[in-house]
PDB file of C-alpha atoms in Angstrom:
ATOM      1  CA  MET A   1     -35.047   3.518 -17.294  1.00 58.00           C
ATOM      2  CA  LEU A   2     -33.733   5.726 -20.074  1.00 61.00           C
ATOM      3  CA  SER A   3     -34.771   4.501 -23.514  1.00 69.00           C
ATOM      4  CA  LEU A   4     -32.829   5.066 -26.717  1.00 75.00           C
ATOM      5  CA  ASP A   5     -33.548   4.456 -30.370  1.00 85.00           C
ATOM      6  CA  PRO A   6     -32.324   0.878 -31.014  1.00 86.00           C
ATOM      7  CA  THR A   7     -30.165   1.918 -33.968  1.00 91.00           C
ATOM      8  CA  PHE A   8     -28.533   4.726 -32.004  1.00 93.00           C
ATOM      9  CA  ALA A   9     -28.064   2.478 -28.963  1.00 91.00           C
ATOM     10  CA  LEU A  10     -26.357  -0.171 -31.099  1.00 94.00           C
ATOM     11  CA  ALA A  11     -24.059   2.412 -32.704  1.00 95.00           C
ATOM     12  CA  LEU A  12     -23.175   3.808 -29.276  1.00 95.00           C
ATOM     13  CA  ASN A  13     -22.457   0.371 -27.859  1.00 95.00           C
ATOM     14  CA  ILE A  14     -20.275  -0.516 -30.850  1.00 97.00           C
ATOM     15  CA  ALA A  15     -18.332   2.732 -30.408  1.00 97.00           C
ATOM     16  CA  LEU A  16     -17.815   2.062 -26.699  1.00 96.00           C
ATOM     17  CA  THR A  17     -16.651  -1.484 -27.381  1.00 97.00           C
ATOM     18  CA  VAL A  18     -14.185  -0.308 -30.028  1.00 97.00           C
ATOM     19  CA  ALA A  19     -12.910   2.343 -27.599  1.00 97.00           C
ATOM     20  CA  VAL A  20     -12.283  -0.271 -24.909  1.00 97.00           C
ATOM     21  CA  ILE A  21     -10.412  -2.493 -27.381  1.00 97.00           C
ATOM     22  CA  ALA A  22      -8.333   0.479 -28.552  1.00 97.00           C
ATOM     23  CA  ILE A  23      -7.468   1.488 -24.980  1.00 97.00           C
ATOM     24  CA  GLY A  24      -6.406  -2.049 -24.119  1.00 96.00           C
ATOM     25  CA  ALA A  25      -4.305  -2.422 -27.259  1.00 97.00           C
ATOM     26  CA  GLY A  26      -2.760   1.019 -26.806  1.00 96.00           C
ATOM     27  CA  SER A  27      -1.830   0.219 -23.223  1.00 94.00           C
ATOM     28  CA  LEU A  28      -0.069  -2.980 -24.269  1.00 95.00           C
ATOM     29  CA  ILE A  29       1.788  -1.271 -27.114  1.00 96.00           C
ATOM     30  CA  SER A  30       2.997   1.573 -24.885  1.00 93.00           C
ATOM     31  CA  LEU A  31       4.570  -0.917 -22.484  1.00 93.00           C
ATOM     32  CA  THR A  32       6.849  -2.249 -25.217  1.00 92.00           C
ATOM     33  CA  ARG A  33       8.919   0.958 -24.992  1.00 92.00           C
ATOM     34  CA  PRO A  34      11.560   0.814 -22.200  1.00 92.00           C
ATOM     35  CA  ALA A  35      11.606   4.614 -21.868  1.00 92.00           C
ATOM     36  CA  THR A  36       7.853   4.657 -21.266  1.00 92.00           C
ATOM     37  CA  VAL A  37       8.137   1.959 -18.614  1.00 94.00           C
ATOM     38  CA  LEU A  38      10.922   3.788 -16.755  1.00 94.00           C
ATOM     39  CA  ALA A  39       9.071   7.107 -16.932  1.00 94.00           C
ATOM     40  CA  ARG A  40       5.997   5.418 -15.500  1.00 93.00           C
ATOM     41  CA  ALA A  41       8.083   3.988 -12.662  1.00 94.00           C
ATOM     42  CA  ASP A  42       9.536   7.424 -11.910  1.00 95.00           C
ATOM     43  CA  ARG A  43       6.073   8.985 -11.715  1.00 94.00           C
ATOM     44  CA  TYR A  44       4.971   6.160  -9.474  1.00 94.00           C
ATOM     45  CA  SER A  45       7.988   6.756  -7.216  1.00 93.00           C
ATOM     46  CA  MET A  46       7.054  10.405  -6.804  1.00 93.00           C
ATOM     47  CA  LYS A  47       3.435   9.624  -5.957  1.00 92.00           C
ATOM     48  CA  ALA A  48       4.422   6.842  -3.555  1.00 91.00           C
ATOM     49  CA  ARG A  49       7.040   9.161  -2.007  1.00 91.00           C
ATOM     50  CA  LEU A  50       9.622   6.413  -2.022  1.00 92.00           C
ATOM     51  CA  PRO A  51      13.218   6.727  -3.269  1.00 92.00           C
ATOM     52  CA  TYR A  52      14.793   3.956  -5.292  1.00 93.00           C
ATOM     53  CA  GLY A  53      18.044   3.834  -3.393  1.00 89.00           C
ATOM     54  CA  THR A  54      19.799   1.929  -6.179  1.00 92.00           C
ATOM     55  CA  ASP A  55      19.503   1.457  -9.921  1.00 93.00           C
ATOM     56  CA  ALA A  56      18.704  -2.199  -9.252  1.00 92.00           C
ATOM     57  CA  ILE A  57      15.597  -1.243  -7.275  1.00 94.00           C
ATOM     58  CA  ARG A  58      14.543   1.149 -10.027  1.00 94.00           C
ATOM     59  CA  ALA A  59      14.850  -1.645 -12.579  1.00 94.00           C
ATOM     60  CA  SER A  60      12.879  -4.041 -10.357  1.00 94.00           C
ATOM     61  CA  VAL A  61      10.105  -1.500  -9.788  1.00 95.00           C
ATOM     62  CA  ALA A  62       9.905  -0.744 -13.510  1.00 95.00           C
ATOM     63  CA  ARG A  63       9.736  -4.467 -14.278  1.00 95.00           C
ATOM     64  CA  GLY A  64       7.037  -5.020 -11.645  1.00 94.00           C
ATOM     65  CA  LEU A  65       4.920  -2.122 -12.866  1.00 94.00           C
ATOM     66  CA  ARG A  66       5.313  -3.330 -16.447  1.00 95.00           C
ATOM     67  CA  ALA A  67       4.030  -6.792 -15.487  1.00 94.00           C
ATOM     68  CA  ARG A  68       1.043  -5.239 -13.752  1.00 93.00           C
ATOM     69  CA  GLY A  69       0.439  -2.901 -16.669  1.00 94.00           C
ATOM     70  CA  LEU A  70       0.530  -5.766 -19.151  1.00 95.00           C
ATOM     71  CA  ALA A  71      -1.954  -7.733 -17.054  1.00 95.00           C
ATOM     72  CA  GLY A  72      -4.248  -4.727 -16.792  1.00 94.00           C
ATOM     73  CA  GLY A  73      -3.995  -3.925 -20.492  1.00 95.00           C
ATOM     74  CA  ALA A  74      -4.698  -7.542 -21.397  1.00 96.00           C
ATOM     75  CA  ALA A  75      -7.761  -7.493 -19.123  1.00 95.00           C
ATOM     76  CA  ILE A  76      -9.074  -4.347 -20.833  1.00 96.00           C
ATOM     77  CA  LEU A  77      -8.466  -5.781 -24.296  1.00 97.00           C
ATOM     78  CA  ALA A  78     -10.108  -9.075 -23.329  1.00 96.00           C
ATOM     79  CA  ALA A  79     -13.145  -7.238 -21.940  1.00 96.00           C
ATOM     80  CA  GLY A  80     -13.620  -5.418 -25.230  1.00 96.00           C
ATOM     81  CA  VAL A  81     -13.160  -8.543 -27.342  1.00 97.00           C
ATOM     82  CA  LEU A  82     -15.519 -10.580 -25.158  1.00 96.00           C
ATOM     83  CA  ALA A  83     -18.148  -7.847 -25.463  1.00 96.00           C
ATOM     84  CA  VAL A  84     -18.273  -8.128 -29.264  1.00 97.00           C
ATOM     85  CA  PRO A  85     -20.539 -11.232 -29.434  1.00 96.00           C
ATOM     86  CA  PHE A  86     -23.056  -9.533 -27.135  1.00 96.00           C
ATOM     87  CA  LEU A  87     -23.495  -6.772 -29.702  1.00 95.00           C
ATOM     88  CA  PHE A  88     -25.304  -9.339 -31.862  1.00 95.00           C
ATOM     89  CA  THR A  89     -27.815 -10.157 -29.123  1.00 94.00           C
ATOM     90  CA  ALA A  90     -30.686  -8.183 -27.625  1.00 92.00           C
ATOM     91  CA  LEU A  91     -28.164  -6.564 -25.296  1.00 91.00           C
ATOM     92  CA  GLY A  92     -26.591  -4.847 -28.295  1.00 92.00           C
ATOM     93  CA  THR A  93     -29.458  -2.344 -28.434  1.00 92.00           C
ATOM     94  CA  ASP A  94     -29.860  -2.061 -24.664  1.00 91.00           C
ATOM     95  CA  PRO A  95     -28.900   1.351 -23.183  1.00 88.00           C
ATOM     96  CA  LEU A  96     -27.469  -0.540 -20.204  1.00 89.00           C
ATOM     97  CA  PHE A  97     -25.049  -2.556 -22.366  1.00 92.00           C
ATOM     98  CA  ILE A  98     -22.113  -0.597 -20.965  1.00 92.00           C
ATOM     99  CA  PHE A  99     -22.998  -1.710 -17.434  1.00 91.00           C
ATOM    100  CA  TYR A 100     -24.188  -5.250 -18.146  1.00 91.00           C
ATOM    101  CA  VAL A 101     -21.281  -6.188 -20.399  1.00 94.00           C
ATOM    102  CA  LEU A 102     -18.409  -3.713 -20.629  1.00 94.00           C
ATOM    103  CA  VAL A 103     -18.064  -2.551 -17.028  1.00 93.00           C
ATOM    104  CA  THR A 104     -18.801  -6.015 -15.648  1.00 93.00           C
ATOM    105  CA  ALA A 105     -16.147  -7.549 -17.923  1.00 94.00           C
ATOM    106  CA  LEU A 106     -13.654  -4.799 -17.060  1.00 93.00           C
ATOM    107  CA  VAL A 107     -14.166  -5.200 -13.315  1.00 92.00           C
ATOM    108  CA  ALA A 108     -14.046  -9.004 -13.431  1.00 93.00           C
ATOM    109  CA  GLY A 109     -11.022  -9.029 -15.733  1.00 93.00           C
ATOM    110  CA  GLY A 110      -9.228  -6.415 -13.668  1.00 92.00           C
ATOM    111  CA  THR A 111      -9.811  -8.390 -10.486  1.00 93.00           C
ATOM    112  CA  ILE A 112      -8.491 -11.606 -12.015  1.00 93.00           C
ATOM    113  CA  ALA A 113      -5.454  -9.787 -13.441  1.00 93.00           C
ATOM    114  CA  THR A 114      -4.695  -8.115 -10.099  1.00 91.00           C
ATOM    115  CA  VAL A 115      -4.761 -11.348  -8.142  1.00 92.00           C
ATOM    116  CA  ALA A 116      -2.913 -13.369 -10.793  1.00 93.00           C
ATOM    117  CA  VAL A 117      -0.016 -10.950 -11.218  1.00 93.00           C
ATOM    118  CA  ASN A 118       0.415 -10.486  -7.466  1.00 90.00           C
ATOM    119  CA  LEU A 119       0.522 -14.227  -6.884  1.00 89.00           C
ATOM    120  CA  ARG A 120       2.848 -14.905  -9.812  1.00 90.00           C
ATOM    121  CA  GLU A 121       5.238 -11.948  -9.794  1.00 88.00           C
ATOM    122  CA  ARG A 122       7.821 -11.111  -7.135  1.00 90.00           C
ATOM    123  CA  LEU A 123       9.164  -7.572  -7.098  1.00 91.00           C
ATOM    124  CA  PHE A 124      12.573  -8.583  -5.758  1.00 90.00           C
ATOM    125  CA  HIS A 125      14.622 -11.777  -5.971  1.00 87.00           C
ATOM    126  CA  PRO A 126      17.324 -11.717  -3.267  1.00 86.00           C
ATOM    127  CA  ALA A 127      20.235 -14.124  -3.610  1.00 81.00           C
ATOM    128  CA  PRO A 128      19.961 -17.263  -1.439  1.00 83.00           C
ATOM    129  CA  ASP A 129      22.681 -16.010   0.923  1.00 80.00           C
ATOM    130  CA  ALA A 130      21.409 -12.406   1.041  1.00 81.00           C
ATOM    131  CA  PRO A 131      19.893 -11.036   4.268  1.00 84.00           C
ATOM    132  CA  ARG A 132      16.101 -11.014   4.519  1.00 86.00           C
ATOM    133  CA  VAL A 133      13.769  -8.606   6.307  1.00 86.00           C
ATOM    134  CA  ALA A 134      10.075  -8.937   7.155  1.00 85.00           C
ATOM    135  CA  ARG A 135       7.382  -7.176   9.143  1.00 86.00           C
ATOM    136  CA  ALA A 136       7.413  -7.842  12.879  1.00 80.00           C
ATOM    137  CA  ARG A 137       3.740  -8.798  12.775  1.00 86.00           C
ATOM    138  CA  ARG A 138       1.191  -9.978  10.258  1.00 89.00           C
ATOM    139  CA  LEU A 139      -0.446  -7.025   8.526  1.00 92.00           C
ATOM    140  CA  GLY A 140      -4.085  -6.750   7.526  1.00 94.00           C
ATOM    141  CA  VAL A 141      -5.934  -4.729   4.911  1.00 95.00           C
ATOM    142  CA  GLY A 142      -6.399  -1.852   7.347  1.00 94.00           C
ATOM    143  CA  ASP A 143      -2.640  -1.559   7.833  1.00 94.00           C
ATOM    144  CA  TYR A 144      -2.237  -0.931   4.119  1.00 95.00           C
ATOM    145  CA  LEU A 145      -5.314   1.137   3.288  1.00 95.00           C
ATOM    146  CA  GLY A 146      -6.494   2.631   6.558  1.00 94.00           C
ATOM    147  CA  ALA A 147      -9.877   2.085   8.185  1.00 94.00           C
ATOM    148  CA  ALA A 148     -11.965   4.295   5.896  1.00 95.00           C
ATOM    149  CA  ARG A 149     -10.765   2.865   2.582  1.00 95.00           C
ATOM    150  CA  SER A 150     -10.898  -0.680   3.978  1.00 96.00           C
ATOM    151  CA  LEU A 151     -14.482  -0.366   5.183  1.00 96.00           C
ATOM    152  CA  LEU A 152     -15.973   1.745   2.374  1.00 97.00           C
ATOM    153  CA  PRO A 153     -16.917  -1.264   0.180  1.00 97.00           C
ATOM    154  CA  TRP A 154     -18.722  -2.896   3.085  1.00 97.00           C
ATOM    155  CA  MET A 155     -20.602   0.315   3.867  1.00 97.00           C
ATOM    156  CA  LEU A 156     -21.680   0.560   0.241  1.00 97.00           C
ATOM    157  CA  PHE A 157     -22.722  -3.079   0.329  1.00 97.00           C
ATOM    158  CA  ALA A 158     -24.836  -2.443   3.446  1.00 97.00           C
ATOM    159  CA  ALA A 159     -26.480   0.511   1.689  1.00 97.00           C
ATOM    160  CA  ALA A 160     -27.134  -1.680  -1.358  1.00 96.00           C
ATOM    161  CA  VAL A 161     -28.732  -4.396   0.772  1.00 96.00           C
ATOM    162  CA  LEU A 162     -30.996  -1.814   2.421  1.00 96.00           C
ATOM    163  CA  ALA A 163     -31.966  -0.235  -0.903  1.00 94.00           C
ATOM    164  CA  PHE A 164     -32.698  -3.626  -2.454  1.00 94.00           C
ATOM    165  CA  ALA A 165     -34.790  -4.630   0.577  1.00 94.00           C
ATOM    166  CA  VAL A 166     -36.888  -1.484   0.128  1.00 92.00           C
ATOM    167  CA  LEU A 167     -37.255  -2.260  -3.581  1.00 92.00           C
ATOM    168  CA  VAL A 168     -38.442  -5.797  -2.833  1.00 90.00           C
ATOM    169  CA  ALA A 169     -40.883  -4.499  -0.217  1.00 90.00           C
ATOM    170  CA  VAL A 170     -42.330  -1.909  -2.605  1.00 88.00           C
ATOM    171  CA  HIS A 171     -42.753  -4.558  -5.287  1.00 82.00           C
ATOM    172  CA  ALA A 172     -44.334  -7.006  -2.824  1.00 84.00           C
ATOM    173  CA  VAL A 173     -47.022  -4.597  -1.662  1.00 82.00           C
ATOM    174  CA  GLY A 174     -47.620  -3.297  -5.178  1.00 74.00           C
ATOM    175  CA  ALA A 175     -47.316   0.291  -4.015  1.00 61.00           C
ATOM    176  CA  THR A 176     -46.182   1.438  -7.451  1.00 68.00           C
ATOM    177  CA  THR A 177     -45.386   0.090 -10.894  1.00 70.00           C
ATOM    178  CA  LEU A 178     -41.683  -0.587 -11.344  1.00 75.00           C
ATOM    179  CA  ASP A 179     -39.877  -0.158 -14.640  1.00 76.00           C
ATOM    180  CA  ARG A 180     -39.071  -3.675 -15.827  1.00 80.00           C
ATOM    181  CA  SER A 181     -35.680  -2.772 -17.318  1.00 81.00           C
ATOM    182  CA  ALA A 182     -34.566  -0.919 -14.202  1.00 80.00           C
ATOM    183  CA  ALA A 183     -35.785  -3.653 -11.870  1.00 84.00           C
ATOM    184  CA  THR A 184     -33.968  -6.305 -13.915  1.00 87.00           C
ATOM    185  CA  ALA A 185     -30.740  -4.303 -13.678  1.00 87.00           C
ATOM    186  CA  ALA A 186     -31.196  -3.966  -9.924  1.00 89.00           C
ATOM    187  CA  VAL A 187     -31.552  -7.739  -9.531  1.00 91.00           C
ATOM    188  CA  VAL A 188     -28.588  -8.532 -11.807  1.00 91.00           C
ATOM    189  CA  PHE A 189     -26.244  -6.181  -9.988  1.00 92.00           C
ATOM    190  CA  ALA A 190     -27.492  -7.266  -6.575  1.00 93.00           C
ATOM    191  CA  VAL A 191     -26.449 -10.825  -7.433  1.00 93.00           C
ATOM    192  CA  THR A 192     -23.115  -9.537  -8.775  1.00 93.00           C
ATOM    193  CA  ALA A 193     -22.503  -7.589  -5.572  1.00 94.00           C
ATOM    194  CA  VAL A 194     -23.186 -10.607  -3.368  1.00 95.00           C
ATOM    195  CA  ALA A 195     -20.744 -12.705  -5.401  1.00 94.00           C
ATOM    196  CA  SER A 196     -18.116  -9.952  -5.185  1.00 94.00           C
ATOM    197  CA  PHE A 197     -18.313  -9.693  -1.414  1.00 96.00           C
ATOM    198  CA  VAL A 198     -18.222 -13.442  -0.937  1.00 96.00           C
ATOM    199  CA  ALA A 199     -14.983 -13.494  -2.944  1.00 95.00           C
ATOM    200  CA  LEU A 200     -13.398 -10.365  -1.430  1.00 95.00           C
ATOM    201  CA  PRO A 201     -12.079 -11.851   1.855  1.00 96.00           C
ATOM    202  CA  VAL A 202     -10.675 -14.853  -0.014  1.00 96.00           C
ATOM    203  CA  LEU A 203      -8.838 -12.672  -2.531  1.00 96.00           C
ATOM    204  CA  ASP A 204      -7.575 -10.395   0.247  1.00 95.00           C
ATOM    205  CA  ARG A 205      -6.070 -13.367   2.024  1.00 95.00           C
ATOM    206  CA  LEU A 206      -4.390 -14.653  -1.143  1.00 94.00           C
ATOM    207  CA  ILE A 207      -2.583 -11.343  -1.568  1.00 95.00           C
ATOM    208  CA  LEU A 208      -1.763 -10.866   2.115  1.00 94.00           C
ATOM    209  CA  ASP A 209      -0.337 -14.387   2.366  1.00 93.00           C
ATOM    210  CA  SER A 210       1.883 -14.086  -0.711  1.00 91.00           C
ATOM    211  CA  PRO A 211       5.665 -13.996  -0.013  1.00 90.00           C
ATOM    212  CA  GLN A 212       7.553 -10.706   0.186  1.00 89.00           C
ATOM    213  CA  PRO A 213      11.238 -11.478  -0.472  1.00 90.00           C
ATOM    214  CA  ALA A 214      13.237  -8.364   0.452  1.00 90.00           C
ATOM    215  CA  SER A 215      16.829  -7.715   1.529  1.00 90.00           C
ATOM    216  CA  ASP A 216      16.246  -4.395   3.282  1.00 90.00           C
ATOM    217  CA  THR A 217      13.506  -2.129   4.583  1.00 91.00           C
ATOM    218  CA  LEU A 218      13.398  -0.052   1.399  1.00 93.00           C
ATOM    219  CA  GLU A 219      12.701  -3.101  -0.751  1.00 93.00           C
ATOM    220  CA  LEU A 220      10.041  -4.177   1.745  1.00 94.00           C
ATOM    221  CA  ALA A 221       8.411  -0.737   1.582  1.00 93.00           C
ATOM    222  CA  TRP A 222       8.331  -0.921  -2.210  1.00 94.00           C
ATOM    223  CA  ASP A 223       6.735  -4.358  -2.062  1.00 94.00           C
ATOM    224  CA  ASP A 224       4.183  -3.033   0.419  1.00 94.00           C
ATOM    225  CA  THR A 225       3.379  -0.160  -1.930  1.00 94.00           C
ATOM    226  CA  LEU A 226       2.425  -2.515  -4.751  1.00 94.00           C
ATOM    227  CA  ARG A 227       0.571  -4.756  -2.317  1.00 94.00           C
ATOM    228  CA  ALA A 228      -1.445  -1.771  -1.089  1.00 94.00           C
ATOM    229  CA  ASP A 229      -2.323  -0.952  -4.707  1.00 94.00           C
ATOM    230  CA  ALA A 230      -3.486  -4.529  -5.280  1.00 94.00           C
ATOM    231  CA  LEU A 231      -5.683  -4.479  -2.177  1.00 96.00           C
ATOM    232  CA  GLY A 232      -7.050  -1.124  -3.275  1.00 95.00           C
ATOM    233  CA  ALA A 233      -7.858  -2.524  -6.713  1.00 94.00           C
ATOM    234  CA  LEU A 234      -9.863  -5.347  -5.129  1.00 95.00           C
ATOM    235  CA  ARG A 235     -11.778  -2.827  -3.060  1.00 96.00           C
ATOM    236  CA  LEU A 236     -12.426  -0.700  -6.100  1.00 96.00           C
ATOM    237  CA  SER A 237     -13.984  -3.688  -7.867  1.00 95.00           C
ATOM    238  CA  ALA A 238     -16.109  -4.577  -4.839  1.00 96.00           C
ATOM    239  CA  SER A 239     -17.134  -0.948  -4.327  1.00 96.00           C
ATOM    240  CA  ILE A 240     -18.242  -0.620  -7.948  1.00 96.00           C
ATOM    241  CA  ALA A 241     -20.306  -3.810  -7.642  1.00 95.00           C
ATOM    242  CA  ALA A 242     -21.948  -2.538  -4.442  1.00 96.00           C
ATOM    243  CA  TRP A 243     -22.503   0.923  -5.879  1.00 96.00           C
ATOM    244  CA  PHE A 244     -24.178  -0.483  -8.996  1.00 95.00           C
ATOM    245  CA  ALA A 245     -26.508  -2.599  -6.859  1.00 94.00           C
ATOM    246  CA  PHE A 246     -27.369   0.448  -4.748  1.00 95.00           C
ATOM    247  CA  ALA A 247     -27.684   2.874  -7.675  1.00 93.00           C
ATOM    248  CA  PHE A 248     -29.930   0.643  -9.770  1.00 92.00           C
ATOM    249  CA  ALA A 249     -32.171  -0.168  -6.798  1.00 92.00           C
ATOM    250  CA  ILE A 250     -32.517   3.521  -5.933  1.00 91.00           C
ATOM    251  CA  GLY A 251     -32.876   4.385  -9.620  1.00 88.00           C
ATOM    252  CA  THR A 252     -35.734   1.906  -9.974  1.00 88.00           C
ATOM    253  CA  LEU A 253     -37.564   3.447  -7.018  1.00 88.00           C
ATOM    254  CA  TRP A 254     -36.811   6.956  -8.283  1.00 83.00           C
ATOM    255  CA  THR A 255     -38.173   6.382 -11.780  1.00 82.00           C
ATOM    256  CA  ALA A 256     -41.230   4.654 -10.331  1.00 79.00           C
ATOM    257  CA  ALA A 257     -41.977   7.778  -8.307  1.00 73.00           C
ATOM    258  CA  ASP A 258     -41.131  10.206 -11.131  1.00 72.00           C
ATOM    259  CA  ALA A 259     -40.795   8.876 -14.676  1.00 67.00           C
ATOM    260  CA  SER A 260     -39.198  12.136 -15.841  1.00 69.00           C
ATOM    261  CA  SER A 261     -36.164  11.402 -13.640  1.00 71.00           C
ATOM    262  CA  ALA A 262     -35.085   8.402 -15.751  1.00 70.00           C
ATOM    263  CA  TYR A 263     -32.124  10.257 -17.284  1.00 72.00           C
ATOM    264  CA  TRP A 264     -30.696  11.307 -13.920  1.00 78.00           C
ATOM    265  CA  ALA A 265     -31.312   7.894 -12.409  1.00 75.00           C
ATOM    266  CA  THR A 266     -29.311   6.337 -15.241  1.00 81.00           C
ATOM    267  CA  GLN A 267     -26.373   8.654 -14.476  1.00 87.00           C
ATOM    268  CA  MET A 268     -26.017   7.498 -10.870  1.00 90.00           C
ATOM    269  CA  PRO A 269     -23.948   4.363 -11.597  1.00 91.00           C
ATOM    270  CA  THR A 270     -21.530   6.268 -13.845  1.00 91.00           C
ATOM    271  CA  TRP A 271     -20.819   9.181 -11.514  1.00 93.00           C
ATOM    272  CA  GLY A 272     -20.377   6.916  -8.527  1.00 94.00           C
ATOM    273  CA  MET A 273     -17.945   4.727 -10.453  1.00 94.00           C
ATOM    274  CA  ILE A 274     -15.907   7.787 -11.461  1.00 94.00           C
ATOM    275  CA  ALA A 275     -15.769   9.040  -7.866  1.00 95.00           C
ATOM    276  CA  LEU A 276     -14.513   5.665  -6.633  1.00 95.00           C
ATOM    277  CA  GLN A 277     -11.555   5.853  -9.036  1.00 93.00           C
ATOM    278  CA  PHE A 278     -10.225   8.764  -6.955  1.00 93.00           C
ATOM    279  CA  VAL A 279     -10.636   6.849  -3.698  1.00 94.00           C
ATOM    280  CA  TYR A 280      -8.679   3.860  -5.010  1.00 94.00           C
ATOM    281  CA  PRO A 281      -6.142   5.174  -7.561  1.00 88.00           C
ATOM    282  CA  ASN A 282      -3.934   2.576  -9.234  1.00 81.00           C
ATOM    283  CA  ASN A 283      -1.099   4.839 -10.363  1.00 81.00           C
ATOM    284  CA  GLY A 284       0.732   5.296  -7.079  1.00 82.00           C
ATOM    285  CA  ARG A 285      -0.189   6.546  -3.647  1.00 87.00           C
ATOM    286  CA  ALA A 286       1.766   7.340  -0.493  1.00 88.00           C
ATOM    287  CA  LEU A 287       2.055   4.480   1.978  1.00 90.00           C
ATOM    288  CA  ARG A 288       0.643   4.783   5.448  1.00 90.00           C
ATOM    289  CA  ALA A 289       3.342   6.270   7.709  1.00 88.00           C
ATOM    290  CA  PRO A 290       4.157   3.094   9.740  1.00 89.00           C
ATOM    291  CA  LEU A 291       5.095   1.226   6.553  1.00 91.00           C
ATOM    292  CA  TYR A 292       7.934   3.540   5.558  1.00 90.00           C
ATOM    293  CA  PRO A 293      11.481   2.529   6.555  1.00 89.00           C
ATOM    294  CA  ASP A 294      12.528   3.818   9.980  1.00 84.00           C
ATOM    295  CA  TRP A 295      15.410   5.757   8.453  1.00 80.00           C
ATOM    296  CA  LEU A 296      13.020   7.526   6.118  1.00 78.00           C
ATOM    297  CA  SER A 297      11.533   9.635   8.893  1.00 58.00           C
ATOM    298  CA  ARG A 298       9.474  11.598   6.419  1.00 55.00           C
ATOM    299  CA  PRO A 299       8.468  10.504   2.895  1.00 50.00           C
ATOM    300  CA  VAL A 300      10.632  12.170   0.256  1.00 52.00           C
ATOM    301  CA  LEU A 301       9.985  12.708  -3.412  1.00 52.00           C
ATOM    302  CA  ALA A 302      12.229  10.770  -5.736  1.00 49.00           C
ATOM    303  CA  GLY A 303      11.853  10.812  -9.487  1.00 50.00           C
ATOM    304  CA  GLY A 304      14.984   8.811 -10.231  1.00 48.00           C
ATOM    305  CA  ALA A 305      17.574   6.548  -8.710  1.00 46.00           C
ATOM    306  CA  ALA A 306      19.043   7.977  -5.536  1.00 44.00           C
TER     307      ALA A 306
END
């Protein structure tokens, strides 16, 4: 894999860790301003193509997004803080520090935060004597995300398993000399991917089984919007784990065949991770058509209380 001067690698890893801590702290500080929270909710409303209907719903959405933002910011800050001790180990001068420590901590922390806030927080709190609405049938992940976005992590995992099997076979027959650093990364992220996909169905079920108190179809649609985001966040984490396992396995084989390709092989995990952020955005996305209220025949943009 790509090698860097130890001093430069340590300086780079320190800078990245400080950046993560700063981003986490900045995110938490920004959420202390009510105007920022409301503006974020309004942007989310426009992207989700859902009106508020009432000022009360706007306030509830803003409060719910703030809780999720605080959990996410805390996870980012914790990832940066937890990475600091590793800077004083051999990993501190490793070019793969960002993947081994920072990204792994960010993904794990983000997953925990997503599940925790969705199990703890309720978007709406109807009065005991208020009417309640619910879906006519039990919904699954596909109902919220669609088939492609639901299955993408599993397809990446299948590709990772195949790539790792080829890597093991090449190593077993001694067809070529494998870079030790790259091979170690491939094994580490293969184990991480397996753990992620063992946990994924369990975490999905926790979110899908959580209560959805709502007094009308608009409140239910808003709750579904945040639920869809949570399910998407879980799939983003699983997809990143699978992609890393695939990319490092392929990268190990690639550098074994052509040592001059080490730089490009090292870029594979990063570019794939960036691409996945666009597949599973966490800042608002239109619901699938069947989840909108019947009276909202076509999604409408709403930047403020209707």
